[in-house]
Short mmCIF file of C-alpha atoms and ligand atoms in Angstrom, two decimals:
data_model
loop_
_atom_site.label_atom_id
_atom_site.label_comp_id
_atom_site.label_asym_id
_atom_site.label_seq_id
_atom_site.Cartn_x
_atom_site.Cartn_y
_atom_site.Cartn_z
CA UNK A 1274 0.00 0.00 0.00
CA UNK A 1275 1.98 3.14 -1.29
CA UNK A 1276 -0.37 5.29 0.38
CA UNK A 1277 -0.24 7.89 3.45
CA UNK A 1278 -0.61 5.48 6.08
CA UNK A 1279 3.23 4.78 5.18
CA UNK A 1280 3.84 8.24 7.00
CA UNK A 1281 3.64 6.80 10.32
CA UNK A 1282 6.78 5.25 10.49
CA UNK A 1283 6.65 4.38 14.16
CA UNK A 1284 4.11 1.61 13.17
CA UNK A 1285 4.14 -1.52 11.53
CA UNK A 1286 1.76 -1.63 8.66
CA UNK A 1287 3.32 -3.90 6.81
CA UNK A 1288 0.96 -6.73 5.10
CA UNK A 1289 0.56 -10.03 6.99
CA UNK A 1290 -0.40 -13.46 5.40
CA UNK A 1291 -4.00 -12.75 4.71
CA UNK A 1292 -6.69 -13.38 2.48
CA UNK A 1293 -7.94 -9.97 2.99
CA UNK A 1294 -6.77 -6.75 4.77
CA UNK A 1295 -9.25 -4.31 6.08
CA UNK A 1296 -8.65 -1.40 8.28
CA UNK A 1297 -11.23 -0.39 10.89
CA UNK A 1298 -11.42 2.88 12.86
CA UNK A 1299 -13.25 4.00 16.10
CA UNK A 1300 -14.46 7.41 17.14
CA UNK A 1301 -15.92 8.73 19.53
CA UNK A 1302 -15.14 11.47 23.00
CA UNK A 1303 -12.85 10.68 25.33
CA UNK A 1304 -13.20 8.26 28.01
CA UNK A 1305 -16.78 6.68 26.21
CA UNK A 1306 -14.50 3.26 25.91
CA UNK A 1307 -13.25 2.57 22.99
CA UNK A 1308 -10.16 1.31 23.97
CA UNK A 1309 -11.74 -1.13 26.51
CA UNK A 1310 -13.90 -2.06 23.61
CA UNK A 1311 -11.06 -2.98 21.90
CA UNK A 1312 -9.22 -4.85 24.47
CA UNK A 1313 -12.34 -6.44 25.52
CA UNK A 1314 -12.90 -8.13 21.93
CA UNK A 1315 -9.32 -8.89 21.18
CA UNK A 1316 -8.36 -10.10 25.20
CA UNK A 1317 -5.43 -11.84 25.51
CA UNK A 1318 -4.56 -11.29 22.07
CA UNK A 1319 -4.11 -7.57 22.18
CA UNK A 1320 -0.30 -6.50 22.03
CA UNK A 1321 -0.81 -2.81 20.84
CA UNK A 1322 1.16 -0.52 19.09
CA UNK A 1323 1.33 3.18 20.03
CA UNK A 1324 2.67 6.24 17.75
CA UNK A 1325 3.16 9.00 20.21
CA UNK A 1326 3.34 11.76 17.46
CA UNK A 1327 -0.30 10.87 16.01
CA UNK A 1328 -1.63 9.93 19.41
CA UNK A 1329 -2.95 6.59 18.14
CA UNK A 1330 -3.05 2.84 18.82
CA UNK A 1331 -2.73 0.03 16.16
CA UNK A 1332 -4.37 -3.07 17.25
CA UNK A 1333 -3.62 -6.24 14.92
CA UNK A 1334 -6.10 -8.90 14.90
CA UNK A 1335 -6.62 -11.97 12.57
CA UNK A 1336 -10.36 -13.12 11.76
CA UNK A 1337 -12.38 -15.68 10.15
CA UNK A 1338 -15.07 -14.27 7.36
CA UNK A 1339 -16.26 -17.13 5.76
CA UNK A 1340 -13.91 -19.38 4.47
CA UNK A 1341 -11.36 -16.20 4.26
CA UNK A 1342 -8.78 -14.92 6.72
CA UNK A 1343 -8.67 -11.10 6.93
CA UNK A 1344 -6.35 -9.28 8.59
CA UNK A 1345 -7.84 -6.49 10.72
CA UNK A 1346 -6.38 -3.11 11.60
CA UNK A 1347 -7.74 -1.48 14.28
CA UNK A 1348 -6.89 2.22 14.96
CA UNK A 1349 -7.73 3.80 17.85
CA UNK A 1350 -7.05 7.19 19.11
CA UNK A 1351 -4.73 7.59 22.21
CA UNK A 1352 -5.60 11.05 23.11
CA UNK A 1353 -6.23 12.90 19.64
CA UNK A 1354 -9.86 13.27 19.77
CA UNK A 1355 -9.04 15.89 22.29
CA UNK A 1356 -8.20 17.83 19.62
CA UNK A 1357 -11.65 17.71 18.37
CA UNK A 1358 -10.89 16.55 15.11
CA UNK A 1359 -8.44 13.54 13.72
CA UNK A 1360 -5.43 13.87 11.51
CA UNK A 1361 -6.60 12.95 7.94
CA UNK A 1362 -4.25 9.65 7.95
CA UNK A 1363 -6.25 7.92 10.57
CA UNK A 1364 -9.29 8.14 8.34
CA UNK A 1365 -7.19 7.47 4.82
CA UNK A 1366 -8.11 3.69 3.44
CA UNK A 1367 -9.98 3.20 6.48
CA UNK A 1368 -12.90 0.13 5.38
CA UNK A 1369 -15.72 0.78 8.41
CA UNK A 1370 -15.32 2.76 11.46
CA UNK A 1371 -16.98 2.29 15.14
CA UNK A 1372 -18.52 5.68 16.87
CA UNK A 1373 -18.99 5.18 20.32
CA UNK A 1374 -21.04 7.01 23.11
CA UNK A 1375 -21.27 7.04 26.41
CA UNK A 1376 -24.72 5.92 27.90
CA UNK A 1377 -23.77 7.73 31.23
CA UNK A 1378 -23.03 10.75 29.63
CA UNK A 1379 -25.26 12.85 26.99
CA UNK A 1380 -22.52 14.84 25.58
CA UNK A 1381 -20.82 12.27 24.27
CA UNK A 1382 -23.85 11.22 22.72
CA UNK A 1383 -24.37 14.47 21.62
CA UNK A 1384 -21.01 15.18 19.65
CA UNK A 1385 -21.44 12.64 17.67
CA UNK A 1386 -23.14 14.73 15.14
CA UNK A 1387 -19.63 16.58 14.92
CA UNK A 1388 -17.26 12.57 14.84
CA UNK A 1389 -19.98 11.53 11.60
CA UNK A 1390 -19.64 14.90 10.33
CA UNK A 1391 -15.92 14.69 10.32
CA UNK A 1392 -15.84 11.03 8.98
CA UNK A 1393 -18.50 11.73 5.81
CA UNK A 1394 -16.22 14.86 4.73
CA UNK A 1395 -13.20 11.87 4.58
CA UNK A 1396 -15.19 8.52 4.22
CA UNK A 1397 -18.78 9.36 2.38
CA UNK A 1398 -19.25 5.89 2.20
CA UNK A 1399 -17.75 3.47 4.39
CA UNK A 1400 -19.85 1.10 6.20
CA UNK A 1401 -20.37 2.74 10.19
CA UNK A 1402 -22.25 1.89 13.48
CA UNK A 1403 -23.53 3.23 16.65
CA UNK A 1404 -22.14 2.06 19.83
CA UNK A 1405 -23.97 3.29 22.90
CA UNK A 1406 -21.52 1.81 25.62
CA UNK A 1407 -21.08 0.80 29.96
CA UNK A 1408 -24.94 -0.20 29.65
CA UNK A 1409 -23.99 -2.06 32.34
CA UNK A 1410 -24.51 1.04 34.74
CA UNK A 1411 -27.94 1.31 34.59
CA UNK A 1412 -29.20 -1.44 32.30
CA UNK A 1413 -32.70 0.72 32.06
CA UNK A 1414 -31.18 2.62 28.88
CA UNK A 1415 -31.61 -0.40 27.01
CA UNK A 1416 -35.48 0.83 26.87
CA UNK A 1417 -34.63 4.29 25.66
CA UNK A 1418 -34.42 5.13 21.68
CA UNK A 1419 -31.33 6.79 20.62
CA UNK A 1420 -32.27 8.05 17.19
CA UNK A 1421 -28.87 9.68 15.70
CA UNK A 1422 -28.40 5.91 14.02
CA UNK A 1423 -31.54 5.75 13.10
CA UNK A 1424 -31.53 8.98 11.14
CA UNK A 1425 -28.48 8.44 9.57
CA UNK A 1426 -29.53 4.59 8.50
CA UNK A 1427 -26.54 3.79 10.64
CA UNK A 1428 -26.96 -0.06 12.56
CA UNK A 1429 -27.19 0.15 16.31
CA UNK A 1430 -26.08 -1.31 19.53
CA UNK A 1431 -26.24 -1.27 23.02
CA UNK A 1432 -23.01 -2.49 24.73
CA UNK A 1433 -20.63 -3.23 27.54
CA UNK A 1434 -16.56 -3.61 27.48
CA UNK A 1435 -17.38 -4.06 31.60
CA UNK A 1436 -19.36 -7.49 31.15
CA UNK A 1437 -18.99 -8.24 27.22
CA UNK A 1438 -22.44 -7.95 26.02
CA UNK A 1439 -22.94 -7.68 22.52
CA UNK A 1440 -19.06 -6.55 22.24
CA UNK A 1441 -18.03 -9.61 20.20
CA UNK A 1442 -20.96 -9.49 18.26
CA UNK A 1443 -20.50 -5.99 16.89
CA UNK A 1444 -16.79 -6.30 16.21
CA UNK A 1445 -17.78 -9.66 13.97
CA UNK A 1446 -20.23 -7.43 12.46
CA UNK A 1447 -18.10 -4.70 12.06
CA UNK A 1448 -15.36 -6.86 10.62
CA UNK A 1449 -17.33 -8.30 7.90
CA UNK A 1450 -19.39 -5.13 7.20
CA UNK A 1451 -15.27 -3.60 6.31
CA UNK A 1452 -14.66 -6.57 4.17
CA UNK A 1453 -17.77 -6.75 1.81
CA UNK A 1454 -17.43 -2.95 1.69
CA UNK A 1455 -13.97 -3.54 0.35
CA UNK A 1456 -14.92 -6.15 -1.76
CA UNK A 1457 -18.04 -4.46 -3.19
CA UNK A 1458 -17.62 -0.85 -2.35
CA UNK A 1459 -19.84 0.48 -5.19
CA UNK A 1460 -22.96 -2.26 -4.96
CA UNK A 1461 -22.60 -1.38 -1.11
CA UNK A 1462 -23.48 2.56 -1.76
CA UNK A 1463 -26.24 1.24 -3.83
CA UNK A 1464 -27.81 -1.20 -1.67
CA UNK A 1465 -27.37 1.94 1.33
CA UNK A 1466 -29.03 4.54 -0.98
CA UNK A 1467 -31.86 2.24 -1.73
CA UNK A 1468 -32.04 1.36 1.96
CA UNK A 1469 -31.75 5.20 2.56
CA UNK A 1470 -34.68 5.94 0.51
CA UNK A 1471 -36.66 3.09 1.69
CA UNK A 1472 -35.91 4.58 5.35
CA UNK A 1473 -36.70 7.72 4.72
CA UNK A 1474 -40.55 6.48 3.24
CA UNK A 1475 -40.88 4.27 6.84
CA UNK A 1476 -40.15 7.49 8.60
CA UNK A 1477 -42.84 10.04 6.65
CA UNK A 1478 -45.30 7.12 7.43
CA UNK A 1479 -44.74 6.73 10.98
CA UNK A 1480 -44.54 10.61 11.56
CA UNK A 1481 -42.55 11.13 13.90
CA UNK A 1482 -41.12 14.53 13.07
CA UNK A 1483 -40.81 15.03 16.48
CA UNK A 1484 -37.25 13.84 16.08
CA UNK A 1485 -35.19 16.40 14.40
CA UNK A 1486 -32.16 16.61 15.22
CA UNK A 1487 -31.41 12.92 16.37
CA UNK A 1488 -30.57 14.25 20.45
CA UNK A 1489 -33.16 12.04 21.84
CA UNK A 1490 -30.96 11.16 24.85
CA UNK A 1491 -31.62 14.47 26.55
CA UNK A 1492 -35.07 13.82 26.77
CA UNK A 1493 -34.96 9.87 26.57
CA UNK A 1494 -38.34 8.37 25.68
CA UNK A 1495 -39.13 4.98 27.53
CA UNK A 1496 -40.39 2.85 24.76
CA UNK B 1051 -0.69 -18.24 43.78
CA UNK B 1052 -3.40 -15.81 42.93
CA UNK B 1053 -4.99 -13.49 45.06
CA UNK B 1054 -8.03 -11.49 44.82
CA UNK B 1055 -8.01 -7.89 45.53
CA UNK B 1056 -11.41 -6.80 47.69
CA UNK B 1057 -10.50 -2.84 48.53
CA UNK B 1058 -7.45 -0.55 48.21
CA UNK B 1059 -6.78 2.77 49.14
CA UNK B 1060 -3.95 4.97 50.25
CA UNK B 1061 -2.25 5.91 53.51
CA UNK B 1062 -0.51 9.08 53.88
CA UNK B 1063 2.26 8.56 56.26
CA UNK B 1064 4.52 6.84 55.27
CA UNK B 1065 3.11 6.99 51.85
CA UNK B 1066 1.66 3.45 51.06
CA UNK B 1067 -0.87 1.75 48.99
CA UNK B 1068 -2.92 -0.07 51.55
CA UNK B 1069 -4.63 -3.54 49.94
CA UNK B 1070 -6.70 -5.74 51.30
CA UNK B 1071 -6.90 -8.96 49.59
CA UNK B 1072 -7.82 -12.55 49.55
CA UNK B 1073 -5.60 -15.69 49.17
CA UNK B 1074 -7.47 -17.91 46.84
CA UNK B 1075 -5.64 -20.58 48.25
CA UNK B 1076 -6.17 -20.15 51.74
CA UNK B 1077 -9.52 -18.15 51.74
CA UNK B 1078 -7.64 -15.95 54.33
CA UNK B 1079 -8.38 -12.21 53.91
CA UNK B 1080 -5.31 -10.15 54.69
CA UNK B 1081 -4.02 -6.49 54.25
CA UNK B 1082 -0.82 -5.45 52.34
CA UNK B 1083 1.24 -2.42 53.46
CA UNK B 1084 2.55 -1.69 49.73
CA UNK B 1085 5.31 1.35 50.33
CA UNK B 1086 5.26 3.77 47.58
CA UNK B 1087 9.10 5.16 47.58
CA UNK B 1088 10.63 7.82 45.61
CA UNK B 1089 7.03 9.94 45.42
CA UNK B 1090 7.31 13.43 45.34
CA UNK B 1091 4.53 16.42 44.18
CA UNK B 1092 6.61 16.62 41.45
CA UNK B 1093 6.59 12.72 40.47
CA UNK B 1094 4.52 11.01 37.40
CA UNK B 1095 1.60 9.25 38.78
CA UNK B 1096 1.31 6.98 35.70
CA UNK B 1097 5.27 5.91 35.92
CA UNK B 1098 4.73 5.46 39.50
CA UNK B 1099 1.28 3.17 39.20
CA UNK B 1100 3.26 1.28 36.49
CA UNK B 1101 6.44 0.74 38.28
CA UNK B 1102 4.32 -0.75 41.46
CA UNK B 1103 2.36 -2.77 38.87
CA UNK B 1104 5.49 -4.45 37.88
CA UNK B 1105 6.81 -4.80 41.47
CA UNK B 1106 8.98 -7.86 41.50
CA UNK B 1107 7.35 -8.35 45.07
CA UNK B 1108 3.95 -6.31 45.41
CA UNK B 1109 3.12 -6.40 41.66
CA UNK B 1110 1.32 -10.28 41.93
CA UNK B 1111 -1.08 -8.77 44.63
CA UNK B 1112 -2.04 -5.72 42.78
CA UNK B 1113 -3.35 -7.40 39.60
CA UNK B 1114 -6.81 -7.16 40.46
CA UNK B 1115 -6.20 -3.29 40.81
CA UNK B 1116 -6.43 -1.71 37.63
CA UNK B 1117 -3.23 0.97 36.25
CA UNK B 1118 -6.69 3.80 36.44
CA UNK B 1119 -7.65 2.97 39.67
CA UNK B 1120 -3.98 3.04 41.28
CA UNK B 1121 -3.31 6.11 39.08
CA UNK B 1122 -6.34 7.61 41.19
CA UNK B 1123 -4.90 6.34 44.82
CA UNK B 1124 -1.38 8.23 43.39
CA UNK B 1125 -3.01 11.34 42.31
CA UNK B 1126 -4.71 11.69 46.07
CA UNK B 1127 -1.42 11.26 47.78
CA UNK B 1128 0.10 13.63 45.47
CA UNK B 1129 -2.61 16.51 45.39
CA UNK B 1130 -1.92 16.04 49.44
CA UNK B 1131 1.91 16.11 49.46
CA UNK B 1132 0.89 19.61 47.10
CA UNK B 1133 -1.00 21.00 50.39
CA UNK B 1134 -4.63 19.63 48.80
CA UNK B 1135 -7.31 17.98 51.00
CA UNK B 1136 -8.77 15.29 50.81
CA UNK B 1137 -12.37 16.53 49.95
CA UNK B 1138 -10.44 18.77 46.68
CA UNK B 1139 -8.96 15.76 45.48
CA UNK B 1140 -12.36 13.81 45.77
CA UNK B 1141 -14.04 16.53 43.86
CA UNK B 1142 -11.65 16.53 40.89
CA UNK B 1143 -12.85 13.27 40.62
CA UNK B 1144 -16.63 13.70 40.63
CA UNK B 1145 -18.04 12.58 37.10
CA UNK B 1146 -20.78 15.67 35.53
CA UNK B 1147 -22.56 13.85 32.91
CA UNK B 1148 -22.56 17.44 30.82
CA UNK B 1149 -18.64 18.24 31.56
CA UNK B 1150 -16.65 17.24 28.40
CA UNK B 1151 -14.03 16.07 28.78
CA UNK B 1152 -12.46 16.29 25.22
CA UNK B 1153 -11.51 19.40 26.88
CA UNK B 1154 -9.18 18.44 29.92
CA UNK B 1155 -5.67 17.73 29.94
CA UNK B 1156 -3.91 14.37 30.52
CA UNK B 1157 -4.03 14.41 34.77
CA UNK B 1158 -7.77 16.23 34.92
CA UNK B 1159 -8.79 13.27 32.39
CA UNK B 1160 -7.18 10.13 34.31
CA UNK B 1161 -8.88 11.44 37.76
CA UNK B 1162 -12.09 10.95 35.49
CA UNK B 1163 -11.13 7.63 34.35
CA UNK B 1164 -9.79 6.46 37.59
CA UNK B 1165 -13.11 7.21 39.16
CA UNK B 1166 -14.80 5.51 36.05
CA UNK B 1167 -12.91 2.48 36.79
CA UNK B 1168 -14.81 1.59 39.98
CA UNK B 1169 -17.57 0.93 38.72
CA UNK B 1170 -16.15 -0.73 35.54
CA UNK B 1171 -14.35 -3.20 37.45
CA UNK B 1172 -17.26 -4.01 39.81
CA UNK B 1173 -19.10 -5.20 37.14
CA UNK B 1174 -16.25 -6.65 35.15
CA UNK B 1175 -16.31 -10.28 33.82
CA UNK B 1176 -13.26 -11.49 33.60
CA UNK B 1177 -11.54 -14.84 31.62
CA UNK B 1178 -12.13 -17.19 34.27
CA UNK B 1179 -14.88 -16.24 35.66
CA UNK B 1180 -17.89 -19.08 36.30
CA UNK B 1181 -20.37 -16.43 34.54
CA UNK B 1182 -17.68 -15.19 31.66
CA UNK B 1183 -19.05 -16.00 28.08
CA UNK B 1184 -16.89 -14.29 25.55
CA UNK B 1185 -19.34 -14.07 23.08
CA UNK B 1186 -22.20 -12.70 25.37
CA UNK B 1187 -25.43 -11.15 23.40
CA UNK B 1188 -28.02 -9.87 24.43
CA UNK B 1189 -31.01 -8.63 22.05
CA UNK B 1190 -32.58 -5.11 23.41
CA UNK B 1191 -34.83 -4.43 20.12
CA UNK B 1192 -38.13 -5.79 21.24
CA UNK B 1193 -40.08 -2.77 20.97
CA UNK B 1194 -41.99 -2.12 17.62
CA UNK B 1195 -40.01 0.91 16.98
CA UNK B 1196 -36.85 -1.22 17.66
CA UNK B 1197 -37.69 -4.12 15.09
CA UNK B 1198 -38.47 -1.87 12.49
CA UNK B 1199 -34.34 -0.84 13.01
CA UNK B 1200 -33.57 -4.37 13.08
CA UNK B 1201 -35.49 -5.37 9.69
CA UNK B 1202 -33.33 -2.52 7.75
CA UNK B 1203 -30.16 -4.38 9.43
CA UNK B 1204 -31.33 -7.47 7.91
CA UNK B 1205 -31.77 -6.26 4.37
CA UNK B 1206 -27.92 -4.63 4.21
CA UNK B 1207 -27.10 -7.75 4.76
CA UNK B 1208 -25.52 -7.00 8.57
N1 GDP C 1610 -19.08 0.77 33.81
C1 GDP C 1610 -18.36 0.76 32.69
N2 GDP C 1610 -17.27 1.54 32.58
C2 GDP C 1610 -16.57 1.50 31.43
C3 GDP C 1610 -16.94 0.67 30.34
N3 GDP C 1610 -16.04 0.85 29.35
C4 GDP C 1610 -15.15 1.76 29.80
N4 GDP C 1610 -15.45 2.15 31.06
C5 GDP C 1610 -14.74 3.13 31.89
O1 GDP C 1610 -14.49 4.27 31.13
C6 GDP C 1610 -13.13 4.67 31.25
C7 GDP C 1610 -12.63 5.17 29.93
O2 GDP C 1610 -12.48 4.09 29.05
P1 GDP C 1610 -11.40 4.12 27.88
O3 GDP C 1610 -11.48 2.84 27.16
O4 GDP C 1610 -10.10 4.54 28.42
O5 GDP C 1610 -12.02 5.30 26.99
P2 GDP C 1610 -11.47 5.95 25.64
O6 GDP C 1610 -10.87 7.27 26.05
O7 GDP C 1610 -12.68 6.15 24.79
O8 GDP C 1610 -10.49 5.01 25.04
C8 GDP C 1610 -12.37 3.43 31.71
O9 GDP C 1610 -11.35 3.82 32.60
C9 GDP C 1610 -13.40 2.59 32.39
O10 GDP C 1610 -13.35 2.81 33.76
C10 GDP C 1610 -18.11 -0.15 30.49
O11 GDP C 1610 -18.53 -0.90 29.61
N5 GDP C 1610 -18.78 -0.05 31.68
MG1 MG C 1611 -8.48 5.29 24.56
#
């Protein structure tokens, strides 16, 4: 890959034995959990690298997609999202990216209007997800709707890197979202703007413009 | 040997991490007088956690204590060698659910994250555990609304 990612020379990028290589990112505030998201799903496998001039962590990680191995890239920031906004490499090539939120904490949920903003103006396309995370501090948000995925056709899920759930499930999801994307990126857009439009019809019917800027979680509504 | 850490917390003079722990072996509880040497106002809280982490004798003991939650102990005992009390130090930890904290600086941030930690390793699962499933899902979309989300899942072929 003779590409911009080669610019971080403190990491190893370099192509492993692999059917497939896809790179996967994850956004979100600081201190929401994606890093013990990460560790959670990779465990004992997790033997990070760290470039301390583009505050960020590679985490390596070999999967199954079918009857493929793919070798998975996983970036994650180490500090940079204080800076509001990433530097460009993290989102170059990137196949799928992870926003996360914090259930115990609105603003996180919140910004990420500006973290899907950011990642359209670099990746229009790529497949993403909505991670509302530490739902095992008050398991009652479970019953709340959280509409910014909704809106933005984007899948959802309610997690915990404390106790696991669904943590494994949305990585394997994740993972094999990145790879059809990179197999398929053009049929994907297609099949998303025909979802899109099918979407939007669902929502007119139902009518529930009461939902207009996605920032449900202030005023959660117990479904 | 493996031992099971139940509460620790910090002791001002002499400067110690104070640990009270269980033998898995034995069952006995017992407290640990952990020293914490060469600690000034001026020292690195996260090179200190991490070198008593790695303590060739204390570091065994301390596993169950996450590098966050010792980080936190640290930052009391420092903010009190700096002429802080107690009750400041507990405040700089207090979580707001509105602060954000995209905006603080490396220390302000790990007081967050140390106090986050409590509750994240209370309800930890860990490898080993009798209730641990790696794989653990759960399936929240029951409501009407919520299966309407999961039928456009289906059809992008998540
Ligand atoms: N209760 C609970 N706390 C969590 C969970 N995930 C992370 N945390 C806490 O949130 C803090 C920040 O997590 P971290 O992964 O460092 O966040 P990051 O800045 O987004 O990488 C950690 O120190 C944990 O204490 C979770 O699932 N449940
Ligand atoms: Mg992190």
């Amino acid at each position: 890959m003779a590409d911009e990612v080669g610019s971080i020379p403190e990491l190893d990028l370099k192509k492993y034995d692999a059917d497939e290589q896809v790179k996967i990112i994850c956004l979100g505030d600081s201190a929401v959990g994606k890093s013990k998201l990460m560790e959670r799903f990779l465990m004992d496998e997790f033997r990070p690298q760290q470039s301390s001039t583009y505050a960020l962590t590679l985490y390596k990680h070999t999967a199954n997609v079918g009857n493929k191995t793919v070798a998975v890239d996983f970036w994650d920031t180490a500090g940079q999202e204080r800076f509001q906004n990433m530097h460009p490499s993290y989102y170059h090539t990137a196949h799928a990216c992870i926003m996360v939120f914090d259930v115990q904490r609105k603003i996180t949920y919140k910004n990420l209007v500006n973290w899907y903003k950011e990642l359209r103006e670099y990746r229009p396309e790529i497949p993403c997800c909505v991670v509302a995370n530490k739902i095992d501090a008050d398991l009652k948000v479970t019953q709340r709707s959280f509409n910014f995925g909704k809106k933005h056709g984007l899948p959802f899920y309610f997690v915990s890197a404390a106790d696991g759930t669904n943590v494994v499930k949305m990585f394997r999801e994740m993972i094999k979202r990145a790879v059809d994307y990179k197999q398929n990126p053009s049929d994907f857009m297609d099949e998303v703007m025909q979802e899109l439009e099918n979407f939007d019809l669902e929502k007119k019917e139902d009518n529930s413009a009461a939902d207009e800027d996605g920032l449900k979680a202030e005023s959660p509504e117990t479904v | 040997m493996s031992f099971e850490a139940k509460r620790c917390g910090v002791q001002f003079c002499p400067p110690s991490i104070v640990l009270i722990y269980q033998n898995m072996e034995s069952k006995k509880v017992r407290k640990r007088i952990i020293p914490v040497r060469n600690f000034s106002k001026y020292s690195d809280y996260g090179m200190a956690a991490e070198r008593l982490k790695n303590h060739p004798r204390h570091g065994d003991y301390l596993e169950g204590v996450s590098q966050s939650q010792l980080e936190k102990l640290l930052l009391i005992l420092r903010d009190h060698m700096q002429g802080f009390t107690l009750e400041h130090s507990l405040a700089s930890f207090r979580l707001d659910p509105d602060e954000d904290l995209n905006k603080l600086g490396d220390e302000e941030l790990a007081r967050k994250k140390g106090q986050m930690d409590e509750l994240f390793e209370k309800n930890r699962r860990r490898k080993g555990d009798a209730e641990f499933v790696y794989d653990l899902e759960v399936d929240f979309n029951k409501s009407i609304q919520e299966s309407c989300l999961k039928r456009y899942w289906t059809k992008t072929g998540v």
